[in-house]
Coordinates of N, CA and C in Angstrom, one line a residue:
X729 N 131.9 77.1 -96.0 CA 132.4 75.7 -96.2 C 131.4 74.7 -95.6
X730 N 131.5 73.5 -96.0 CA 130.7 72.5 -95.8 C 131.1 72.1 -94.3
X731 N 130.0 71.7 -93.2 CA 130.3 70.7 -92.5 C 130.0 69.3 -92.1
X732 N 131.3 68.6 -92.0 CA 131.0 67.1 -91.9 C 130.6 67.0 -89.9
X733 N 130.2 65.8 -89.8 CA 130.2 64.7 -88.6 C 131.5 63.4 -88.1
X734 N 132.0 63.8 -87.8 CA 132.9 62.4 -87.5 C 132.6 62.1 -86.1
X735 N 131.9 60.3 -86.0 CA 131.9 60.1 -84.9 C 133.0 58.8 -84.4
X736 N 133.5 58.3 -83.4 CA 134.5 57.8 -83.6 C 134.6 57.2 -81.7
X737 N 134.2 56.0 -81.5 CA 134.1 55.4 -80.5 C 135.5 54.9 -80.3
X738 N 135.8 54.9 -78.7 CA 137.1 54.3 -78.0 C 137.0 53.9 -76.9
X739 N 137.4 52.8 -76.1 CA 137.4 51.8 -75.3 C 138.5 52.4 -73.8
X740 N 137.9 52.7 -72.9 CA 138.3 52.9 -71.7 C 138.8 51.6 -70.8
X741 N 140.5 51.7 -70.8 CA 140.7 50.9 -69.6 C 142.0 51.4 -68.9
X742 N 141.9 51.4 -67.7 CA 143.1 51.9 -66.6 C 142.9 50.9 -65.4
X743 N 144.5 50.5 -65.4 CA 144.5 50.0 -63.9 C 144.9 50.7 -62.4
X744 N 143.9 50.6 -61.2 CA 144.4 51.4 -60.5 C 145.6 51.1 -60.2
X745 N 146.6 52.2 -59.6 CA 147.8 51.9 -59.3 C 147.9 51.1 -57.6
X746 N 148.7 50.5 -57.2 CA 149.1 50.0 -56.3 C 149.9 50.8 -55.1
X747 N 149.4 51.0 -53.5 CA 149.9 51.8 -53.0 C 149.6 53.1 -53.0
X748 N 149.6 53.8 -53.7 CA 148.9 54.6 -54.1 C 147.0 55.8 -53.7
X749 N 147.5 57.1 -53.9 CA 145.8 57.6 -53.8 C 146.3 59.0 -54.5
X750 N 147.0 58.6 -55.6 CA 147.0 59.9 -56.1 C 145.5 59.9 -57.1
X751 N 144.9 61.1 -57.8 CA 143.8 60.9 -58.6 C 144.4 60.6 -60.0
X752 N 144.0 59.5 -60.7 CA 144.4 59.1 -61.8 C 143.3 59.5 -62.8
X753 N 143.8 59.6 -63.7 CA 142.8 60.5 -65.3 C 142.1 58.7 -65.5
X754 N 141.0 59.2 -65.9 CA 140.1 57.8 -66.2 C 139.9 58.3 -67.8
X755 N 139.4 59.4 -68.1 CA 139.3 59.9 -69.8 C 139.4 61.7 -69.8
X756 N 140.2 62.0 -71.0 CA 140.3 63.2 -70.9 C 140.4 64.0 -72.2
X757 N 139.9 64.9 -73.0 CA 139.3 64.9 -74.1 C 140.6 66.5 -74.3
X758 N 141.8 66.3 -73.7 CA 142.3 67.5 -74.1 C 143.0 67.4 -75.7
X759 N 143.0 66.5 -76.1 CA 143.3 66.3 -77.7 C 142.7 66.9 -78.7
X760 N 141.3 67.6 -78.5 CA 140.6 68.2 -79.1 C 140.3 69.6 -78.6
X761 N 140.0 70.4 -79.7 CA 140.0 71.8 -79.1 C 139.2 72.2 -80.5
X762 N 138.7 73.4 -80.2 CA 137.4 74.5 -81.2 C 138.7 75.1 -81.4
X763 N 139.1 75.1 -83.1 CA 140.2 75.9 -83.9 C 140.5 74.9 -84.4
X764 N 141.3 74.0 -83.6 CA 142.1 73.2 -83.9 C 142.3 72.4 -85.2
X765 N 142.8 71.1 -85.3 CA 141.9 70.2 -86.6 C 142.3 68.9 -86.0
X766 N 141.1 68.4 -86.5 CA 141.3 66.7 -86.3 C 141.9 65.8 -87.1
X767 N 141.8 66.2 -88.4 CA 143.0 66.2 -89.5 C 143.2 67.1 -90.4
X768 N 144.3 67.0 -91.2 CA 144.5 67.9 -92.1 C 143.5 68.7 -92.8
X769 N 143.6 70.1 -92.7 CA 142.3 71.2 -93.4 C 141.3 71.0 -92.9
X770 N 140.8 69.6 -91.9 CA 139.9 70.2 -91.4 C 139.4 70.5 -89.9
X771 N 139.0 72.1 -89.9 CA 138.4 72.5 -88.2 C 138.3 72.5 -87.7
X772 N 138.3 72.1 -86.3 CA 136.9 71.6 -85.3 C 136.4 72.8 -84.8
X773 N 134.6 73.2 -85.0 CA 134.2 73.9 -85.0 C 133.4 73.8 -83.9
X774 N 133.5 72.1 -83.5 CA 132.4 72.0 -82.0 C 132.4 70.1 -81.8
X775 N 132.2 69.8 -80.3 CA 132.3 68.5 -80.4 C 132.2 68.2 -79.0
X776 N 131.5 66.9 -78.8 CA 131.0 66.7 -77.4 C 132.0 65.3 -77.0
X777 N 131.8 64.5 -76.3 CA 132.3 63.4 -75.5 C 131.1 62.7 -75.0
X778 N 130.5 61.6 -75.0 CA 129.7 60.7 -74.3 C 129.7 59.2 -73.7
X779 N 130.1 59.1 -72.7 CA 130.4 58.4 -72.2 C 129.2 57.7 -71.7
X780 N 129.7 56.0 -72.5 CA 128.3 55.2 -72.6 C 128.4 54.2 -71.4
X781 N 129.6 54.0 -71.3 CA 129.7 52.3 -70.2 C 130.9 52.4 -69.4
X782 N 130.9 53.1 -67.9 CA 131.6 53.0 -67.1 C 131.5 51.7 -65.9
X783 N 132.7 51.0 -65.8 CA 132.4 49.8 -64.7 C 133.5 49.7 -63.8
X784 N 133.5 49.5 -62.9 CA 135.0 48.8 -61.9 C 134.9 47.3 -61.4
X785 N 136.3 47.0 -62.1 CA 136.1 45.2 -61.5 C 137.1 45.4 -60.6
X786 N 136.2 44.4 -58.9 CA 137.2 44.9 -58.2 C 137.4 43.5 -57.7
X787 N 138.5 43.3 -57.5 CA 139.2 41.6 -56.8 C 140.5 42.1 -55.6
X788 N 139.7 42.3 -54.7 CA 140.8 42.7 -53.0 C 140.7 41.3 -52.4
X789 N 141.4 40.6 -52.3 CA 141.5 39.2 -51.4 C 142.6 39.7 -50.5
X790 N 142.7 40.9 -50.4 CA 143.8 40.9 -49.1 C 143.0 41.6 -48.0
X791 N 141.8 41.8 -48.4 CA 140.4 42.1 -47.1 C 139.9 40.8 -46.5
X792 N 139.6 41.2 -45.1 CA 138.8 39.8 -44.8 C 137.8 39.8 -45.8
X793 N 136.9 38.7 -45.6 CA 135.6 38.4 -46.3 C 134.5 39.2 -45.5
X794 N 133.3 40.1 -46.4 CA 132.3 40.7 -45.9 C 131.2 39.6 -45.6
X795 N 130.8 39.2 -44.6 CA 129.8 38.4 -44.3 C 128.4 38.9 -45.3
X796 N 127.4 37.8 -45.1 CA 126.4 38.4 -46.0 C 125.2 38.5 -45.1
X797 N 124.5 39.5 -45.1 CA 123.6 40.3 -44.7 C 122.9 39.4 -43.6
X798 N 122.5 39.3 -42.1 CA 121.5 38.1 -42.0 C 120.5 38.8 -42.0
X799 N 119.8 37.8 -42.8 CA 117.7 38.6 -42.5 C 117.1 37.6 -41.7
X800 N 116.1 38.7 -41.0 CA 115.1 37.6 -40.5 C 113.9 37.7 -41.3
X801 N 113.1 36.9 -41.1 CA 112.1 37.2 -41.5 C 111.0 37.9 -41.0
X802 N 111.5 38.3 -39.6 CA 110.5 39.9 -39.4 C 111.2 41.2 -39.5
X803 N 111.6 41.1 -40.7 CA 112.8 42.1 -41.2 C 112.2 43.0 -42.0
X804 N 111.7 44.7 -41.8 CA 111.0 45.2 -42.4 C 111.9 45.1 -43.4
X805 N 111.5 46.1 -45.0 CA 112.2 46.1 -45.5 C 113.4 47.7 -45.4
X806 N 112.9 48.7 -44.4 CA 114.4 49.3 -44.0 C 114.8 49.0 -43.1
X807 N 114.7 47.7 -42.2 CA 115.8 46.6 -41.6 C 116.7 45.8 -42.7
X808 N 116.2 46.0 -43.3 CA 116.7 44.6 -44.4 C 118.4 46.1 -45.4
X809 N 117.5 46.8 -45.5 CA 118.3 48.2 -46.4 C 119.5 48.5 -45.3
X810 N 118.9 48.4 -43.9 CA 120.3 49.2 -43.1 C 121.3 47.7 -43.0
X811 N 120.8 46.8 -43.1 CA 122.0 45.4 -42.9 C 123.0 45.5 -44.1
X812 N 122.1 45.9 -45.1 CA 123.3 45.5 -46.4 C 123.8 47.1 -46.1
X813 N 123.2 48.2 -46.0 CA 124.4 49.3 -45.8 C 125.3 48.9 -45.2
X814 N 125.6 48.4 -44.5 CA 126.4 48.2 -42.9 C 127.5 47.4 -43.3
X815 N 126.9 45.8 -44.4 CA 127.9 45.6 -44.3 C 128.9 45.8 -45.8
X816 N 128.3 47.1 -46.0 CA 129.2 47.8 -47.7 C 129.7 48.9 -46.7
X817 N 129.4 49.5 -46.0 CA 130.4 50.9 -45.3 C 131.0 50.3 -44.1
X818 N 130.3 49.2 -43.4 CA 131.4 48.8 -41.7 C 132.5 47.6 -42.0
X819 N 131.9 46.9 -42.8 CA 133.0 45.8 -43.0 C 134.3 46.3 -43.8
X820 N 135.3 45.5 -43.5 CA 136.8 46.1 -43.8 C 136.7 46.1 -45.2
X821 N 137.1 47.2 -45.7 CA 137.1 48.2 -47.3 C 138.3 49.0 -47.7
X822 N 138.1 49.3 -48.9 CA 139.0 50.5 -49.3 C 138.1 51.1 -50.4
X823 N 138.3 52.5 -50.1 CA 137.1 53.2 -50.7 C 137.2 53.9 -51.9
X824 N 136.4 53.8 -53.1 CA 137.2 54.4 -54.5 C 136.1 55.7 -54.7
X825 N 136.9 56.8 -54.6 CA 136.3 58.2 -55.2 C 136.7 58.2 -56.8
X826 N 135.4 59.0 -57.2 CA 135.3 59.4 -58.5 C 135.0 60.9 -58.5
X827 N 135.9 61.6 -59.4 CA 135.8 63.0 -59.8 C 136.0 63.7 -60.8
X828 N 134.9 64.8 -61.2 CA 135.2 65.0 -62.5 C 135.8 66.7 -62.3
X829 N 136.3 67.0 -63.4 CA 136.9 68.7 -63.9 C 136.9 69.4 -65.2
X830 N 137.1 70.6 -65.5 CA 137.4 70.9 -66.8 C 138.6 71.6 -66.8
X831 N 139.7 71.7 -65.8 CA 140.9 72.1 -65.6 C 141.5 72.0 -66.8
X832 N 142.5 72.6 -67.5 CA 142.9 72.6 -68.2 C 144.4 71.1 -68.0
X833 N 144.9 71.6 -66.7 CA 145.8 71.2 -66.4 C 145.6 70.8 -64.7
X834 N 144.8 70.3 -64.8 CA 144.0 69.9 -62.8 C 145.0 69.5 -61.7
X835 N 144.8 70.5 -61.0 CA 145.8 69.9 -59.6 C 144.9 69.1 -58.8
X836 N 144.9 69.0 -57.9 CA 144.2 68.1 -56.8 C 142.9 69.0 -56.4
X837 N 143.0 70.7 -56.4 CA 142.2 71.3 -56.0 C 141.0 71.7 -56.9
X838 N 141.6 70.6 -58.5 CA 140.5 71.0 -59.0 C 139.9 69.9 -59.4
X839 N 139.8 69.7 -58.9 CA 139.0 67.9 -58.9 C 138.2 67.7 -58.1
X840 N 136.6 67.7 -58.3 CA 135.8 67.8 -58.0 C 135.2 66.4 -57.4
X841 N 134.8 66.2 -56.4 CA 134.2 64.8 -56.1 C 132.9 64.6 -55.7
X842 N 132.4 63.7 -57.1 CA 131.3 63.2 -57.3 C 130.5 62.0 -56.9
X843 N 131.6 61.2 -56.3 CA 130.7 59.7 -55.6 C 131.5 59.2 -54.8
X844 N 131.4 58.4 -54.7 CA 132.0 57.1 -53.6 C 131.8 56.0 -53.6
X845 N 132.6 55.0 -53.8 CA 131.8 53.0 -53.4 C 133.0 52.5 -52.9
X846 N 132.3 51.4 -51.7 CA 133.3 50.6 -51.1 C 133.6 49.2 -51.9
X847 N 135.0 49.3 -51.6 CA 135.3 48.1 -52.3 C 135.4 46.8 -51.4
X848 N 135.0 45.8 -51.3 CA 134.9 44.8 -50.1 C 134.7 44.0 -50.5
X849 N 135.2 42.4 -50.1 CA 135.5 41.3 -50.4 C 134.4 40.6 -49.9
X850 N 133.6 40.3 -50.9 CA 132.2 39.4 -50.7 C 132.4 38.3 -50.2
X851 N 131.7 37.8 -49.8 CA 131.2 36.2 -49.1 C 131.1 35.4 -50.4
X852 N 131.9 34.3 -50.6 CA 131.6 33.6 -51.3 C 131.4 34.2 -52.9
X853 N 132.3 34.9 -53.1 CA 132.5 35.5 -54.8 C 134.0 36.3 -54.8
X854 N 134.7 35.9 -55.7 CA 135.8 36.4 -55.7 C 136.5 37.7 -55.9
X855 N 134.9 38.5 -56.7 CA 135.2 39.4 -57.7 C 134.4 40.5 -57.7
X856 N 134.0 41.4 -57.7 CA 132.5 42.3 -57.7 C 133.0 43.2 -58.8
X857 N 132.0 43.6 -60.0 CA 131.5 44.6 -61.0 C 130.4 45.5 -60.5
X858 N 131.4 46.9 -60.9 CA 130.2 48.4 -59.8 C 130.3 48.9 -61.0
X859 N 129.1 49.3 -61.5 CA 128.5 50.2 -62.9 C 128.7 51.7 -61.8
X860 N 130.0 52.3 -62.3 CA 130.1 53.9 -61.8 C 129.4 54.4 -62.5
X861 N 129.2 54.7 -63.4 CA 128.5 54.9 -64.2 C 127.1 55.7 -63.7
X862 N 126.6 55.4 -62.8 CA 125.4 55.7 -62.1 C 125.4 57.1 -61.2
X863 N 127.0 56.6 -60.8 CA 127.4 58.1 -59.7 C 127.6 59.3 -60.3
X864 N 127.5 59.5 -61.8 CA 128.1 60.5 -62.2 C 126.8 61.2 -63.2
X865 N 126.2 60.0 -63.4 CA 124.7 60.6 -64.3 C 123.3 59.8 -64.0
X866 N 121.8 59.9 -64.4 CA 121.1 59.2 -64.1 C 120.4 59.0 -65.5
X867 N 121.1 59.6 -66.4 CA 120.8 59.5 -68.1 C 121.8 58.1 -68.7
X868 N 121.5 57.8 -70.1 CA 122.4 56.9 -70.4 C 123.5 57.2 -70.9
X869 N 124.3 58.4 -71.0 CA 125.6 58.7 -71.2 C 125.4 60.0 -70.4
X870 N 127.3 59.9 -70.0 CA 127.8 61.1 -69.3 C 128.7 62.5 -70.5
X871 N 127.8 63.2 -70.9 CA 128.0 64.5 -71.9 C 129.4 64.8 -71.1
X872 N 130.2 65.2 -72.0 CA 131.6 66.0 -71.5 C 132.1 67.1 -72.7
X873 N 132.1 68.2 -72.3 CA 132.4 69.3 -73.0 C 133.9 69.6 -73.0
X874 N 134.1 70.5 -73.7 CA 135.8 70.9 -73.7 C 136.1 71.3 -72.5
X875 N 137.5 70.0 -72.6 CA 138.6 70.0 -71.9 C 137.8 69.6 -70.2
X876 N 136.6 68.0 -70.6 CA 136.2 67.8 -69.5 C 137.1 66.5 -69.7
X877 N 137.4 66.2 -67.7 CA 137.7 65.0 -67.5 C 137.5 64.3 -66.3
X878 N 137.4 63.0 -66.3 CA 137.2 62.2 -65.2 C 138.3 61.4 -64.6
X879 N 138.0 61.3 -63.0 CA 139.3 60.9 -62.1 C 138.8 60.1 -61.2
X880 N 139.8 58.9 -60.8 CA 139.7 58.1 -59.5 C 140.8 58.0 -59.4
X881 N 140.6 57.5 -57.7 CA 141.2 57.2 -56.8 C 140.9 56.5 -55.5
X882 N 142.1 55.7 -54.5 CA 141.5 55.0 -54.1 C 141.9 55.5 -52.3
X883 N 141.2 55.5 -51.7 CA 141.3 56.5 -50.2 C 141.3 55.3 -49.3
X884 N 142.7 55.2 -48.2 CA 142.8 54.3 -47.1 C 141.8 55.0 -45.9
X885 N 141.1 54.1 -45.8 CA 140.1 54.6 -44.5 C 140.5 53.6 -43.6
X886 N 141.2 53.3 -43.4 CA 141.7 52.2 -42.1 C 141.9 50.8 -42.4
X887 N 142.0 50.5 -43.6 CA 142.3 49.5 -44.2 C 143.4 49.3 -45.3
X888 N 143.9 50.1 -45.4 CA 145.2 50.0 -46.4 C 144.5 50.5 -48.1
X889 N 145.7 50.7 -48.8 CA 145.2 51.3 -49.8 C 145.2 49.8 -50.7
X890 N 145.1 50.0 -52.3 CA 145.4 49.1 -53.2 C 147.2 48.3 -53.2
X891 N 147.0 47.0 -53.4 CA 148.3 46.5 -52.8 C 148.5 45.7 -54.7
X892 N 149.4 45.5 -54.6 CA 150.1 44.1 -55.8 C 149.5 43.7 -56.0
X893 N 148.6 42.8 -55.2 CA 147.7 41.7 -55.1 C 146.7 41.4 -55.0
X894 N 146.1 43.0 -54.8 CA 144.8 43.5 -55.2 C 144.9 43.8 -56.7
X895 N 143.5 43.3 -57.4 CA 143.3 44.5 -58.7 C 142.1 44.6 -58.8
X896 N 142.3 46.4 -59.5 CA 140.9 47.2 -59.4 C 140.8 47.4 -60.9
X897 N 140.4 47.7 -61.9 CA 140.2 47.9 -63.5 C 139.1 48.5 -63.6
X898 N 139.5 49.6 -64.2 CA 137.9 50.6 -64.7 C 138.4 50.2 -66.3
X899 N 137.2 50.0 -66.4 CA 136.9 49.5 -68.0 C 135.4 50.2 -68.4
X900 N 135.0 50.7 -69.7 CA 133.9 51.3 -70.1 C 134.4 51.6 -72.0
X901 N 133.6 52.9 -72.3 CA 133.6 53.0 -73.4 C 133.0 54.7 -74.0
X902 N 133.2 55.0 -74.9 CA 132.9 56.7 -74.9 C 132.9 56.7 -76.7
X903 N 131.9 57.8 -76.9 CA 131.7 58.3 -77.8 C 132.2 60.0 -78.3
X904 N 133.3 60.1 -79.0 CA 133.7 61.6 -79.2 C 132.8 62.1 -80.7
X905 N 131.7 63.3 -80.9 CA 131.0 63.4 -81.8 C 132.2 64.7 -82.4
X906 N 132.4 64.9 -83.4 CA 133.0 66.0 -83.7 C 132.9 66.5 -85.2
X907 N 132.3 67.9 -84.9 CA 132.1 68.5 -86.2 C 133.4 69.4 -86.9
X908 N 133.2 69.3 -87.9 CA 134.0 70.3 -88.7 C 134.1 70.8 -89.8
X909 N 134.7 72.0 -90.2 CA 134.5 72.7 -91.8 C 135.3 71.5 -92.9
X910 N 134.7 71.1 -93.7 CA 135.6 70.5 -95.0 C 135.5 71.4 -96.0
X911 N 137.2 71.6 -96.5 CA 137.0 72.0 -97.3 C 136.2 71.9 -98.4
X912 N 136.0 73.1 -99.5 CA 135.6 72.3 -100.8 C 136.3 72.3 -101.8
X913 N 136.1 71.3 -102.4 CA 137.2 71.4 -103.8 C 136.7 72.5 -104.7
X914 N 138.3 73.1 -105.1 CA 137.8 74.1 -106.7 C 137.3 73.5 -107.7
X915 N 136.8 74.2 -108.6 CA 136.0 73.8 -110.1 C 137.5 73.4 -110.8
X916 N 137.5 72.9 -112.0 CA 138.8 72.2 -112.4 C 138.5 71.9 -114.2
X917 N 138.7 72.9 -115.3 CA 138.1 73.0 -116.3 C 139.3 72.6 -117.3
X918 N 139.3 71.8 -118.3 CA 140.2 71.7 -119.3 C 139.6 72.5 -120.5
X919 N 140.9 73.6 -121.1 CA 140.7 74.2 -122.0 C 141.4 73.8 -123.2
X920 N 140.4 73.1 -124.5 CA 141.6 73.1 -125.5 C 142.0 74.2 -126.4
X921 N 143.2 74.4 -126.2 CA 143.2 75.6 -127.6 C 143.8 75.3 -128.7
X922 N 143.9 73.9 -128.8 CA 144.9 73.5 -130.5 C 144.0 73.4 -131.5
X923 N 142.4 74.2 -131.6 CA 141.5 74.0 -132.6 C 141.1 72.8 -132.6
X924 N 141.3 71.8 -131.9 CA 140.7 70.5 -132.6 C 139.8 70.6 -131.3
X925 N 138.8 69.3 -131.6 CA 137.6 69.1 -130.7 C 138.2 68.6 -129.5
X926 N 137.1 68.5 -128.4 CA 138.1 67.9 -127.1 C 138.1 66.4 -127.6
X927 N 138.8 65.5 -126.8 CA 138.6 64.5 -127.0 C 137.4 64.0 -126.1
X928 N 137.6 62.4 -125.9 CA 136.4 61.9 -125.0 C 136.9 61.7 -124.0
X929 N 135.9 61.4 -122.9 CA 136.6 61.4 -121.3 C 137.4 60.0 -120.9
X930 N 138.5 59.7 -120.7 CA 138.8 58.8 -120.2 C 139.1 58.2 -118.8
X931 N 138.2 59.1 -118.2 CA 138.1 58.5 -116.8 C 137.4 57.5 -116.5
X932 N 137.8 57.1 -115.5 CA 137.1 55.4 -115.0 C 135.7 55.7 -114.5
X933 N 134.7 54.8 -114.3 CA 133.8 55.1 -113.6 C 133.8 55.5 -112.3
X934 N 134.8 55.8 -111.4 CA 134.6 55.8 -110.4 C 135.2 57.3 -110.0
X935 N 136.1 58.0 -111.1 CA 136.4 58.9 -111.0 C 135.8 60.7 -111.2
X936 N 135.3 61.5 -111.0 CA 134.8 62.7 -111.2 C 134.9 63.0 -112.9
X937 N 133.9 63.4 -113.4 CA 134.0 63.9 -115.1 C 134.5 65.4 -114.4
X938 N 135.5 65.5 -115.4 CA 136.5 67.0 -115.5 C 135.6 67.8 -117.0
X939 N 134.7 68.5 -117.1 CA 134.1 69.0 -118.4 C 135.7 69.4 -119.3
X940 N 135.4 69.4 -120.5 CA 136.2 70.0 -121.9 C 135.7 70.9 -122.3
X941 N 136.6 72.1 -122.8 CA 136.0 72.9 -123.5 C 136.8 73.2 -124.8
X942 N 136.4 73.4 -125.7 CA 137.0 73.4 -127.1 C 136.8 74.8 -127.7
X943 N 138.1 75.7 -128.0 CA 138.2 76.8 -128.8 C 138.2 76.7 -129.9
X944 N 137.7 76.4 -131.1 CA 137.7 76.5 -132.8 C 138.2 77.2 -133.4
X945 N 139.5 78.0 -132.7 CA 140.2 79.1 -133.9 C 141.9 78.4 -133.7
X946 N 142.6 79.0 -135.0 CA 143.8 78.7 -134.7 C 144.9 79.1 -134.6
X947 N 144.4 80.8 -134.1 CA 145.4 81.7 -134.1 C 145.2 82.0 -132.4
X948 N 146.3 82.2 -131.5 CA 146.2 82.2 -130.0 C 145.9 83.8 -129.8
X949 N 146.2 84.6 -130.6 CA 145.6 85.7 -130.6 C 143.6 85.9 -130.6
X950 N 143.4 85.0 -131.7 CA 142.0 85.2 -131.2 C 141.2 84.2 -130.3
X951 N 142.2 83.2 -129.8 CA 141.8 82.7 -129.0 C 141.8 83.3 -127.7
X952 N 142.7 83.8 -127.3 CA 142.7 85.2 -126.0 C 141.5 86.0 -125.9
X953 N 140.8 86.5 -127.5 CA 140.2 87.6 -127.7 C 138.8 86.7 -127.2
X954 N 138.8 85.4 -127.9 CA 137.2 84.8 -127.4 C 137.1 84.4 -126.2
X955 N 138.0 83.9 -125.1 CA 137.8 84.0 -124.0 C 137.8 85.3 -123.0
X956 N 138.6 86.0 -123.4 CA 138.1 87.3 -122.9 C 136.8 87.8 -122.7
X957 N 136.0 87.9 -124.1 CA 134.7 88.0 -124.5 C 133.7 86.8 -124.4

């Protein structure tokens, strides 16, 4: 059988939940399976997941404000790197893990954890955008194979978790490539046997010519005998 390509892009968005640290599914490709079909008659004989644009917009105004870095100017520049560390891990936060699995059905223990970023309330900006995206790959998409998926959540380290009044939104975007067997159509022949000629085709242009074939006898007996032979 022939195989086609369907590729078929979809739009990632979840809000984190409030109160909360359970791990929430961010994308999860169990809809698809090798056997299965993606639509009627046809296959899936193989198919990836690539994830092109992962981001988190984060707006906590129930944190103090993170002061902003002071430099001096005899500030090497790994003086300058441990100030802004300091004030993304010491200043008051709530910290968002990311983790990926291929669990079928993933408990907690099968959730793998692959990054970490603080969420913290800038100086003077209301809002911050983190390309996760980075934590998970250093290519420009994150490949996900069967029955892979990705998870966050949000961990109280001494600051409280996500509230009402906080909002966190992972938003991004993903590519599912998926191959499969198409059928093929049977051959489809008109036979006349009333002795007369076929006629002409009256299909539209846009339609498939069906060939005619024309028997010249007018006895069904020897028309049997010349198809046979």
């Amino acid at each position: 059988m022939p195989i086609s390509n369907i590729s078929r892009v979809k739009t990632i968005t979840l809000k984190i939940n409030a109160d909360s640290n359970n791990i929430q599914v961010v994308y999860s490709n169990n809809n698809l399976a090798v056997g299965g079909e993606l639509i009627p008659n046809h296959k899936i004989i193989s198919f990836n997941c690539f994830v092109k644009n992962l981001r988190v917009f984060a707006n906590v105004p129930t944190l103090e404000e993170a002061p902003l870095p002071d430099y001096q100017l005899t500030d090497t520049a790994t003086a300058k790197l441990v100030k802004t560390i300091d004030i993304e891990w010491k200043s008051p936060r709530k910290q968002l893990n990311l983790y990926i699995t291929n669990a079928i059905n993933p408990t907690n223990n099968d959730w793998l954890q692959v990054g970490s970023l603080s969420l913290i309330n800038p100086y003077g900006y209301p809002f911050r955008v983190y390309n996760i995206l980075d934590l998970f790959t250093d290519n420009l998409a994150l490949e996900l194979g069967e029955n892979g998926k990705i998870g966050i959540n949000v961990q109280d380290v001494g600051y409280g978790l996500i509230t009402d009044n906080d909002r966190v939104v992972v938003h991004g975007s993903y590519v599912e490539e998926v191959f499969v067997e198409t059928p093929q159509a049977p051959n489809v022949f008109n036979i006349n046997l009333s002795g007369n000629t076929a006629g002409s085709n009256t299909n539209t242009p846009n339609e498939p010519t069906v060939p005619n074939y024309s028997v010249g006898n007018s006895s069904l007996i020897d028309n049997a005998f010349l198809l046979a032979n």
